[in-house]
Tab-separated table of C-alpha atoms and ligand atoms in Angstrom:
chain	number	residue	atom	x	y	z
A	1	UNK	CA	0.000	0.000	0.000
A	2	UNK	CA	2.247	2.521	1.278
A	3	UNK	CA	4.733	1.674	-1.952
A	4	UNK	CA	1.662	2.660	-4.645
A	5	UNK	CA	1.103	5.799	-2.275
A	6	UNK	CA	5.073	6.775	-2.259
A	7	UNK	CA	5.199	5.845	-6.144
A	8	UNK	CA	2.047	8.000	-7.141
A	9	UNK	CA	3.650	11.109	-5.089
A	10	UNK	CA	7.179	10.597	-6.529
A	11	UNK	CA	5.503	10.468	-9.819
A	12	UNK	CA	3.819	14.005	-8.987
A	13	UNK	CA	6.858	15.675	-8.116
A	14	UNK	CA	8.740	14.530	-10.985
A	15	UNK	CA	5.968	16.654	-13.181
A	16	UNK	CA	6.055	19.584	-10.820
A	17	UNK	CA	9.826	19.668	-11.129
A	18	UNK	CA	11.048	18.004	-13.940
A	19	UNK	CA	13.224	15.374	-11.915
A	20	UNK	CA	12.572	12.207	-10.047
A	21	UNK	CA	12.787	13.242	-5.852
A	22	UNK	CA	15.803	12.125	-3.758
A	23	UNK	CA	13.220	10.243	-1.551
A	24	UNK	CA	9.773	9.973	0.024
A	25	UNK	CA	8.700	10.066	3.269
A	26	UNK	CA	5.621	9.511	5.303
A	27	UNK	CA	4.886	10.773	9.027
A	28	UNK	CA	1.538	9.676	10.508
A	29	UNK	CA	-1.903	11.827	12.086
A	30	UNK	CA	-2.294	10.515	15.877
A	31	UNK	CA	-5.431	9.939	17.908
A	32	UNK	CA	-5.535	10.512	21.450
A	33	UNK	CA	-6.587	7.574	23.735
A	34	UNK	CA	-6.130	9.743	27.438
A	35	UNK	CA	-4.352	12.801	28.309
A	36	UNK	CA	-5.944	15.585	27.346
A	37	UNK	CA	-4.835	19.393	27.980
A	38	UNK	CA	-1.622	17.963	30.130
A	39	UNK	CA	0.566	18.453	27.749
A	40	UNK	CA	0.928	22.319	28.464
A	41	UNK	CA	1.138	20.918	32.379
A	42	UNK	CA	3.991	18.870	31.820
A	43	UNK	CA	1.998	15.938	32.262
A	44	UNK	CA	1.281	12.837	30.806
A	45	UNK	CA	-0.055	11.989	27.254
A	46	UNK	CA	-0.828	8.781	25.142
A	47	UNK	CA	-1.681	8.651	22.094
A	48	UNK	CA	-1.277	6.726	18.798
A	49	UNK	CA	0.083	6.768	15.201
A	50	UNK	CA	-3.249	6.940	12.610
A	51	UNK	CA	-3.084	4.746	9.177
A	52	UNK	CA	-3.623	8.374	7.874
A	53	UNK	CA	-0.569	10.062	6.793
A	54	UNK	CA	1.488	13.281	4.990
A	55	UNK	CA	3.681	11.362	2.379
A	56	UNK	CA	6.465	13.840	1.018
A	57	UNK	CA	8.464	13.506	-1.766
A	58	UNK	CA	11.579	15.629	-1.510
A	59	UNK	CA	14.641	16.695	-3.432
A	60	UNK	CA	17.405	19.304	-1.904
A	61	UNK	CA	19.147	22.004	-2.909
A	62	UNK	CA	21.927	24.138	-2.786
A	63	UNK	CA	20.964	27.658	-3.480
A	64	UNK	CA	18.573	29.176	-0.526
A	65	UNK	CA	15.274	28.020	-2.956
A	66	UNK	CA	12.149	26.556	-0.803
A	67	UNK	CA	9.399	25.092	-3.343
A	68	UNK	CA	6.344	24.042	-2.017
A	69	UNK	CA	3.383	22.199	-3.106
A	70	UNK	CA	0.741	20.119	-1.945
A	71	UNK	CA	-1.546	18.169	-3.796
A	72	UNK	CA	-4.768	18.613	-1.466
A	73	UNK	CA	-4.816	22.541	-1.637
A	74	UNK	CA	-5.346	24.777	-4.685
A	75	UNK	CA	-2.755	26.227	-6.175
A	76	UNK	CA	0.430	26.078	-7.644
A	77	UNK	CA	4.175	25.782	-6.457
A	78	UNK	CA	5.047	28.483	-3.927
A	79	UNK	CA	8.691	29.410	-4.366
A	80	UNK	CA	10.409	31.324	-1.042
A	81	UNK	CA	13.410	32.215	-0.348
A	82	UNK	CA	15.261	30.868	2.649
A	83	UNK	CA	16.976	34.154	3.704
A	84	UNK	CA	13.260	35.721	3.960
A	85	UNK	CA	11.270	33.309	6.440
A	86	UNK	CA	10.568	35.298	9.091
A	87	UNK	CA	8.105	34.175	12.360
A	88	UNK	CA	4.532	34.881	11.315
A	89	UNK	CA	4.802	35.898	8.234
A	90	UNK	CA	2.858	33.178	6.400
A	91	UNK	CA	-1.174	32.858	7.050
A	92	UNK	CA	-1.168	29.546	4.527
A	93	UNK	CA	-0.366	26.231	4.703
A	94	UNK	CA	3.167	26.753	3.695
A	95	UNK	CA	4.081	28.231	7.076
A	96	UNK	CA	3.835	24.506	8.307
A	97	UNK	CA	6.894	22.759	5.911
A	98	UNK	CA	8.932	26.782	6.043
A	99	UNK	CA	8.563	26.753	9.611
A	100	UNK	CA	10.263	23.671	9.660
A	101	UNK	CA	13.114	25.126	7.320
A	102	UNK	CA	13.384	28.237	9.260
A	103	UNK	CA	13.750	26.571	12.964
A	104	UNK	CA	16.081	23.962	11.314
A	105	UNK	CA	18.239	27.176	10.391
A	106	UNK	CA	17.255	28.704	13.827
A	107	UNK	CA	18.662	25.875	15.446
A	108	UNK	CA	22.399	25.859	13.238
A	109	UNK	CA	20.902	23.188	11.045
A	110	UNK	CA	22.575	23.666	7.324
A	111	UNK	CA	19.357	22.938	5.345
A	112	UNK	CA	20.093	24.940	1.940
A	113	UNK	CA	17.474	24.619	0.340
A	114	UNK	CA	14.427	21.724	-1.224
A	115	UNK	CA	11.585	21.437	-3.337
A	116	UNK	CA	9.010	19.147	-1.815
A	117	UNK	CA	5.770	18.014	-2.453
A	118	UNK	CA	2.733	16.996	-0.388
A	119	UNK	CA	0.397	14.758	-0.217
A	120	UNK	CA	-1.595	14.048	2.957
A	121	UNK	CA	-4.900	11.414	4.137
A	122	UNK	CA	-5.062	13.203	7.946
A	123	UNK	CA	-8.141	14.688	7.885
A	124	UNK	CA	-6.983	18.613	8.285
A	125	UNK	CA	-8.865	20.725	11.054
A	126	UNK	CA	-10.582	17.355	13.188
A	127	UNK	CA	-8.517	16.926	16.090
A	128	UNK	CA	-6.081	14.224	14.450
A	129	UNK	CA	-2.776	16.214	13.504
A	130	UNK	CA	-2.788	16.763	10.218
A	131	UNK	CA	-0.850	20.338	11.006
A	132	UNK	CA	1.959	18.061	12.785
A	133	UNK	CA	2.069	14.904	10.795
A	134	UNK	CA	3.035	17.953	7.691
A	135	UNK	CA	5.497	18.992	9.833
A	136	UNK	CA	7.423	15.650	11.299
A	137	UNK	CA	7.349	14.475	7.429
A	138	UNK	CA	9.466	17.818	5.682
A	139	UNK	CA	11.603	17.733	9.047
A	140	UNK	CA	12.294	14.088	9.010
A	141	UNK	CA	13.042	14.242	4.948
A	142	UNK	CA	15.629	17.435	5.532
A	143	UNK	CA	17.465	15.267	8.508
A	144	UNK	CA	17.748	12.282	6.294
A	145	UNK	CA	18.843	14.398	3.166
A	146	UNK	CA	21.000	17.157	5.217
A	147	UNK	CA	22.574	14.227	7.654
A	148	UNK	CA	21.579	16.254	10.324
A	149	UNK	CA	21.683	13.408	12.946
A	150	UNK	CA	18.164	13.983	14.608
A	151	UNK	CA	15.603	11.843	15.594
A	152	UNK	CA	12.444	11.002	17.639
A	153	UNK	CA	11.813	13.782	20.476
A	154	UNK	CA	14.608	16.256	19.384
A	155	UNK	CA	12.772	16.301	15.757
A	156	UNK	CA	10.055	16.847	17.341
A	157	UNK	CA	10.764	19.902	19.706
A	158	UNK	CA	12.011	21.360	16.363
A	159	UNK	CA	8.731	20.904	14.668
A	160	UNK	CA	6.742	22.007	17.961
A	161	UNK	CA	8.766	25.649	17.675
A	162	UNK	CA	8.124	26.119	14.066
A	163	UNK	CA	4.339	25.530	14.839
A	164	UNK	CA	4.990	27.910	18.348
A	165	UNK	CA	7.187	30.770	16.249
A	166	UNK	CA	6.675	30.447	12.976
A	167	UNK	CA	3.137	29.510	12.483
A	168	UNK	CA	2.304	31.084	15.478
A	169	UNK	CA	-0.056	28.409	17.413
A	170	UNK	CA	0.667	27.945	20.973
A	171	UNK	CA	0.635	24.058	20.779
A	172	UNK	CA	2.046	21.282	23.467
A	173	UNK	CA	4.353	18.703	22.410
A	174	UNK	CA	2.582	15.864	21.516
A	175	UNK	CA	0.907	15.510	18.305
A	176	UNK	CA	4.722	16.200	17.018
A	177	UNK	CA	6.062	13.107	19.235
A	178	UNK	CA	3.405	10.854	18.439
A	179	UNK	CA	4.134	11.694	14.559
A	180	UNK	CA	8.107	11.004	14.903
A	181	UNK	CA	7.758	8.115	17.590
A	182	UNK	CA	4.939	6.166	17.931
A	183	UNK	CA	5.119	2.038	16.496
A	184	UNK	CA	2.387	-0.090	15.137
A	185	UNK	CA	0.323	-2.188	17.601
A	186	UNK	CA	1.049	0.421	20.385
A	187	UNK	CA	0.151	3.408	22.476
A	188	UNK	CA	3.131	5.912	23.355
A	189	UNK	CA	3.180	6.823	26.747
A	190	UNK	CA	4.752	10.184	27.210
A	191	UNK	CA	5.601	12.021	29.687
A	192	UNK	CA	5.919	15.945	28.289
A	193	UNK	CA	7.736	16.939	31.228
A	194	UNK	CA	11.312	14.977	30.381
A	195	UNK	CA	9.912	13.907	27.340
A	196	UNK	CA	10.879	10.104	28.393
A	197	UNK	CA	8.565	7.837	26.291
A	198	UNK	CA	7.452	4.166	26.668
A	199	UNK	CA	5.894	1.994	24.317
A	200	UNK	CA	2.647	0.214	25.422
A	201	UNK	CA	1.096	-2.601	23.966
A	202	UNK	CA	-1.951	-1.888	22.311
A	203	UNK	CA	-2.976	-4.268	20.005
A	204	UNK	CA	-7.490	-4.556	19.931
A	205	UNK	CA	-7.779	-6.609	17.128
A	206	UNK	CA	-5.860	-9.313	18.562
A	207	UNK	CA	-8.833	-8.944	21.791
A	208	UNK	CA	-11.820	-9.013	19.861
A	209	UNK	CA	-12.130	-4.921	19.909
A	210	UNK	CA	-11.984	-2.101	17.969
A	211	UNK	CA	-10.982	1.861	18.320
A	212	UNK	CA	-13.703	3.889	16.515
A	213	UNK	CA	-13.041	7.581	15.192
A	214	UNK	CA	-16.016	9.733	14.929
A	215	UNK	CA	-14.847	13.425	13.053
A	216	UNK	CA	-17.648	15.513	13.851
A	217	UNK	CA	-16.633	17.570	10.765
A	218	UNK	CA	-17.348	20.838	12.761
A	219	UNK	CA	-14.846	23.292	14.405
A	220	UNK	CA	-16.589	25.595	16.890
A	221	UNK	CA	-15.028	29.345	16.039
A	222	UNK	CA	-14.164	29.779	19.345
A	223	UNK	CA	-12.031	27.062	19.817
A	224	UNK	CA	-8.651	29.332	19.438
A	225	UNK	CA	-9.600	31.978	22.168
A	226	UNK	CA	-11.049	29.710	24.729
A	227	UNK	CA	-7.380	27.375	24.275
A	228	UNK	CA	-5.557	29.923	25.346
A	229	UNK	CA	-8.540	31.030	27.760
A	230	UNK	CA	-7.262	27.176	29.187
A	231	UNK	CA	-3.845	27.422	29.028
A	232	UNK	CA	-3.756	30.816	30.940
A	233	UNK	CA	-6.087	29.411	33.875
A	234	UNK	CA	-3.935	25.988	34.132
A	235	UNK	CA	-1.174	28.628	34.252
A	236	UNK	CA	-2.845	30.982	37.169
A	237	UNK	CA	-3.963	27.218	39.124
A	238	UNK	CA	-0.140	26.535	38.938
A	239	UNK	CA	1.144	29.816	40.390
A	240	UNK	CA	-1.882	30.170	43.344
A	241	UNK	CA	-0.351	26.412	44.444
A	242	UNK	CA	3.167	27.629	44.270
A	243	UNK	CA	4.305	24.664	41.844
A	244	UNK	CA	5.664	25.176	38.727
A	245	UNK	CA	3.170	23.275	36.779
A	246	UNK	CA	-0.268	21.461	37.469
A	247	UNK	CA	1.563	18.062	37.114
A	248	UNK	CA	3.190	18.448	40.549
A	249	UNK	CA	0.200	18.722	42.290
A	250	UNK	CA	0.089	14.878	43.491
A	251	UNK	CA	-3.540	12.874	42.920
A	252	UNK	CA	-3.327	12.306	46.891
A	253	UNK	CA	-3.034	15.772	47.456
A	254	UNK	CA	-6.400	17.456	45.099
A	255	UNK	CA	-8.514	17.881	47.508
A	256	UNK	CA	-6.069	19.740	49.478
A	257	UNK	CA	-4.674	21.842	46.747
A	258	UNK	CA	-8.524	22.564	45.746
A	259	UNK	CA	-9.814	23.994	48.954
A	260	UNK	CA	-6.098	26.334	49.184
A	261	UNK	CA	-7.854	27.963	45.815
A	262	UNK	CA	-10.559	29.302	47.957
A	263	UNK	CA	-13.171	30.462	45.759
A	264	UNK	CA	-11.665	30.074	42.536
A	265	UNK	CA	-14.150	28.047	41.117
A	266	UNK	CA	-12.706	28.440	37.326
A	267	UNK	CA	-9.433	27.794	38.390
A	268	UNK	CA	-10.383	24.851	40.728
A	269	UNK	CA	-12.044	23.013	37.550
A	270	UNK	CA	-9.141	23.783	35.189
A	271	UNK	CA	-7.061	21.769	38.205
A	272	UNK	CA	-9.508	19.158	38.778
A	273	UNK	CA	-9.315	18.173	35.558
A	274	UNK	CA	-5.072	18.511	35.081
A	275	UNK	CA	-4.309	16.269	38.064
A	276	UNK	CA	-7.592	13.510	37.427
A	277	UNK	CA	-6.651	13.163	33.827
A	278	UNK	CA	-2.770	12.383	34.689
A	279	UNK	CA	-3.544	9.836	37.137
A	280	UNK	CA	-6.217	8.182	34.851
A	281	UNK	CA	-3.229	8.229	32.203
A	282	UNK	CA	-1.112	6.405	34.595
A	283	UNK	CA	-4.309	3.687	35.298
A	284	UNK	CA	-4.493	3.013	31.334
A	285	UNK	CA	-0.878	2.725	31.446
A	286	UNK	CA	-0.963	0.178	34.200
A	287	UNK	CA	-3.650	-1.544	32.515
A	288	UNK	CA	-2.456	-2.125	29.456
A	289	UNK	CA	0.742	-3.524	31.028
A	290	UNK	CA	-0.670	-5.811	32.721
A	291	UNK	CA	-1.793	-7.624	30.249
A	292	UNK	CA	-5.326	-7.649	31.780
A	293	UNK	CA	-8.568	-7.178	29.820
A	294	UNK	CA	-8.264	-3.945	27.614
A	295	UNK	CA	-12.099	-3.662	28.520
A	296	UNK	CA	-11.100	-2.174	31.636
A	297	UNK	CA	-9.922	0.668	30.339
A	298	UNK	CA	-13.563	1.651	29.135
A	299	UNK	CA	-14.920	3.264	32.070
A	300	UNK	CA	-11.731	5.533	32.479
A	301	UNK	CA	-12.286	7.212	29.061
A	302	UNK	CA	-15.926	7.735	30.164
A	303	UNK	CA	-14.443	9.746	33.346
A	304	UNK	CA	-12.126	11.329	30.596
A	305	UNK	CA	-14.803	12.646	28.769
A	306	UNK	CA	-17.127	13.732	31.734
A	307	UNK	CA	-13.864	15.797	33.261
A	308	UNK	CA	-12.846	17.321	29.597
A	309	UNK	CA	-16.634	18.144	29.410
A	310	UNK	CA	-17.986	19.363	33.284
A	311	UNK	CA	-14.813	20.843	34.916
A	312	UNK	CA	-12.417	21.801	31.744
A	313	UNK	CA	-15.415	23.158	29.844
A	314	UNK	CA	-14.409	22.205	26.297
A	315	UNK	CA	-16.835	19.800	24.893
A	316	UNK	CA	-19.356	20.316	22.575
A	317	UNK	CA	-22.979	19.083	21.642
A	318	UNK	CA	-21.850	17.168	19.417
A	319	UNK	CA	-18.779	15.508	20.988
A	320	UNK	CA	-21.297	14.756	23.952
A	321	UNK	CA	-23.963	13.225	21.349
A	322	UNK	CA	-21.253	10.491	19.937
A	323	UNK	CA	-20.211	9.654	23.405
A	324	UNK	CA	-23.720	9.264	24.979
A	325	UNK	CA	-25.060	7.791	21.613
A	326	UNK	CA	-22.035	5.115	21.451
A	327	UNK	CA	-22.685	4.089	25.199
A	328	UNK	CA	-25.946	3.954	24.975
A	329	UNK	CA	-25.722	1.087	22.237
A	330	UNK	CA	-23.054	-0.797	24.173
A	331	UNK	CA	-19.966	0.816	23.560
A	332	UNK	CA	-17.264	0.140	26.051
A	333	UNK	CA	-15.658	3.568	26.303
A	334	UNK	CA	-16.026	7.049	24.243
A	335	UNK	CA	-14.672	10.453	24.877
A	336	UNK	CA	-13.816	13.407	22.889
A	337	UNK	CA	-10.573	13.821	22.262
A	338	UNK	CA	-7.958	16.402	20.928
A	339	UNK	CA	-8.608	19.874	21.467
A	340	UNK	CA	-12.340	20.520	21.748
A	341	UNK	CA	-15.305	22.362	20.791
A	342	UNK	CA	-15.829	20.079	17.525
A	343	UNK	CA	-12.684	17.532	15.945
A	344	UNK	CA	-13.131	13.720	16.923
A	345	UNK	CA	-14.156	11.056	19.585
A	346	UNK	CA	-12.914	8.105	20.416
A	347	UNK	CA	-14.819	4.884	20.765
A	348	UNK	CA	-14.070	1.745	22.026
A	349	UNK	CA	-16.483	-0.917	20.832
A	350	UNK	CA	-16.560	-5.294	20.386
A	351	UNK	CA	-15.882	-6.324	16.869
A	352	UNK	CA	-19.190	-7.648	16.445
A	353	UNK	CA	-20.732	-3.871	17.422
A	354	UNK	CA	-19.172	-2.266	15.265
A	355	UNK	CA	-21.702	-1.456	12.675
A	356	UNK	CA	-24.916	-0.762	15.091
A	357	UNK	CA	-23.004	1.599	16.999
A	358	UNK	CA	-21.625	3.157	14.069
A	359	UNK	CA	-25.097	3.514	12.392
A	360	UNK	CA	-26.564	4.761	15.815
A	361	UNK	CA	-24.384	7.478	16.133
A	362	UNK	CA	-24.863	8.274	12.261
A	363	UNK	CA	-28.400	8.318	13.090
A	364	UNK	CA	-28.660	10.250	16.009
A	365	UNK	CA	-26.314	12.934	14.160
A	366	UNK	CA	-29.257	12.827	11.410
A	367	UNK	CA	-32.269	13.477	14.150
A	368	UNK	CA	-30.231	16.442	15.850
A	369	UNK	CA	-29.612	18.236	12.591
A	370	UNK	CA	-25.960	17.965	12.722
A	371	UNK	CA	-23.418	17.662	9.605
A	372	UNK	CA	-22.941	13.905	9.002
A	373	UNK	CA	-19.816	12.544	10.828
A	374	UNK	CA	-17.483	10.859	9.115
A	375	UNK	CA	-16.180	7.278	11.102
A	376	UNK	CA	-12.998	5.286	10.279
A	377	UNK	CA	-11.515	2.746	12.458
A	378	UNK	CA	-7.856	3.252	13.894
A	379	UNK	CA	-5.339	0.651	13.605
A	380	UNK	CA	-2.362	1.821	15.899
A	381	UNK	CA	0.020	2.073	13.300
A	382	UNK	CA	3.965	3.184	12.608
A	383	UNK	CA	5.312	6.512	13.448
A	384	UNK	CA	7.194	8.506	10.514
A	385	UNK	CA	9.518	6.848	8.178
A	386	UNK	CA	11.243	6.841	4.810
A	387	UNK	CA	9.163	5.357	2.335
A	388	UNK	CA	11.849	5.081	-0.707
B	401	LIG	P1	-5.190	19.595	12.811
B	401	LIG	O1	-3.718	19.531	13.081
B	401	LIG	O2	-6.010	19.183	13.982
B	401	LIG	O3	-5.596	18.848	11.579
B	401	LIG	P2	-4.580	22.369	12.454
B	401	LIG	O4	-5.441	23.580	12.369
B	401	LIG	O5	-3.537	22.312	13.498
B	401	LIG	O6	-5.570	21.119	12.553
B	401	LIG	O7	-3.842	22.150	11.071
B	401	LIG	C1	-4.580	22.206	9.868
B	401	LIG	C2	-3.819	23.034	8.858
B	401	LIG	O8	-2.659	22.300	8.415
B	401	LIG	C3	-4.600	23.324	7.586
B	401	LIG	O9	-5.379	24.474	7.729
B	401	LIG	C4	-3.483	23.522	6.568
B	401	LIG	O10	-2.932	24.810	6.668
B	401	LIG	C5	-2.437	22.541	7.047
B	401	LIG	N1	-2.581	21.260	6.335
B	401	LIG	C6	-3.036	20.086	6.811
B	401	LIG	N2	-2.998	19.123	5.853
B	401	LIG	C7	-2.524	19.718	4.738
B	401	LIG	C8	-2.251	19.274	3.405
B	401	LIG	N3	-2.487	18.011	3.040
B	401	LIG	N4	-1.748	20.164	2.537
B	401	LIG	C9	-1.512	21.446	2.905
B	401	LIG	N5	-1.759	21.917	4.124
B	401	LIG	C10	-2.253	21.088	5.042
B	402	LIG	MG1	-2.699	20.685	14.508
């Protein structure tokens, strides 16, 4: 499969250029399974590597010339010169693949130059990455044509700055991580503090189960402003407690740290949330290593979804409709997942249930008026690679 995909956007370049590319590489979209809004608390995080991926095909160059194209947005080639990226600069796509360039450069990198094309199945805009599996693909192409002797985490700080600086969005660190590191048949468990990573077994087919994604197709407008609206309050719980981020408040010591915030209700959720997600991160992890019955875990992304939507405020009705839809027809877990106010859900479902529950929630999406979602199963699958 992934040879017909690499062969098809080789083939692409070659007419956009004129020559074959020096090589083609493919970085992954990632689904969240737990861990959600602790990766700006330096806590823990775990998601997985998507079938979908950005597939590159890449050539470099000598003389300070960036060409860009991408197959899945109009337009032509966009030709830049390296000398000229500057931080915020760009409002299109290509501020993703020239960030990457530009904190290469930043960072003492030689990268002199590439043309590079794109070609990309992550769904853009629904919660799954596509913005960092673009990223992870041009950076890990320009280490493996420059030499530049990077890999996993430190490839993906690099591609977390150009999104911070260059694109300007104030993201964590782990859609980039899961991109670069995660492997097939597993869930990375990360902790965004040290950055120290472990794989975990996750393999559902081999258990009878499967990992539904439900894109709700709509982005609330909001999202952007009530992100940072987040981030700032996690920030505020943080300083009130005297720690220097939300993950050092211990599990044991919440209800503590909740009544020193007095009567700062907001801030009191935002913390809630922080510390009960890491520790329910640390129960999957514990799970899954145990070898035990991957059901179990179930019931913890319900909590998940409950906390993300009561205390941290960010679901939406129709990230609550999947969830309550999917249990309600015997699903064994659900929650929203990624950022919030519209993206995805997660859904954790028997083999045999698959189609009910995926025809309920269709259903239900039909009664309530809402776009038609758009549900794919996810295979944990390989983190980003050269393809050729
Ligand atoms: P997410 O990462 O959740 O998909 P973002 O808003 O972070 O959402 O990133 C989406 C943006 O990434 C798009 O608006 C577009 O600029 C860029 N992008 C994603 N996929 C592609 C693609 N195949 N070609 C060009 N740009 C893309
Ligand atoms: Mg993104």
């Amino acid at each position: 499969m992934s040879e017909a995909v690499a062969e098809t956007v080789a083939a692409r370049f070659s007419e956009l250029y004129g020559a074959e590319p020096h090589g083609v590489w493919a970085a992954p979209g990632r689904v969240n399974l737990i861990g959600e809004h602790t990766d700006y608390n330096d806590g823990f995080v775990m998601p997985f590597a998507l079938p979908h991926t950005a597939v590159a095909a890449v050539s470099r160059r000598e003389d300070g010339v960036l060409r860009l194209h991408s197959a899945d947005v109009a337009g032509g080639v966009a030709e830049l010169r390296l000398d000229d990226l500057s931080p915020e600069s760009d409002k299109n796509w290509t501020a993703y693949p020239a960030g990457v360039v530009w904190a290469l450069r930043e960072a003492g990198h030689a990268v002199t130059g590439a043309d590079i094309h794109l070609s990309s199945t992550v769904p853009s805009g629904a919660g799954l990455s596509s913005s960092a599996a673009l990223e992870v693909v041009v950076a890990l192409a320009l280490n493996d044509l420059f030499s530049l002797g990077l890999r996993g985490w430190k490839l993906a700080r690099l591609c977390q700055r150009a999104e911070n600086v260059y694109v300007g969005a104030p993201v964590g660190i782990m859609d980039q991580t899961a991109s670069a590191c995660c492997e097939a048949g597993h869930a990375l468990f990360l902790d965004t503090r040290d950055l120290s990573q472990k794989q975990i077994p996750f393999d559902l087919a081999a258990e009878g189960m499967r990992l539904l994604v439900v894109d709700t197709q709509v982005k609330h407008s909001h999202s952007e402003g009530e992100y940072g609206k987040r981030r700032a309050g996690c920030e505020k719980g943080a300083a009130l407690l005297g720690v220097n981020a939300l993950r050092d408040v211990p599990y044991d010591d919440l209800d503590a740290a909740l009544s020193r915030l007095g009567d700062e209700e907001e801030v009191r959720r935002l913390v809630r949330h922080i510390v009960t997600e890491n520790e329910r991160v640390e129960r999957v992890v514990s799970l899954l290593e145990s070898g035990d019955d991957t059901r179990a875990i179930g019931p913890i992304l319900v909590e998940g979804h409950a906390s993300l939507r009561d205390d941290f405020r960010i679901s939406c009705p129709e990230l609550d409709l999947v969830v309550d839809t999917a249990l309600a027809s015997g699903a064994v877990g659900a929650r929203m997942t990624g950022g919030g106010f519209g993206g995805s859900a997660i859904v954790l479902v028997e083999e045999p249930d698959v189609d009910a529950i995926t025809k309920a929630v269709t259903e239900a999406f039909a009664t309530a008026g809402f776009t038609t979602p758009r549900v794919f199963e996810a295979v944990p699958s390989a983190g980003a690679r050269r393809l050729h």
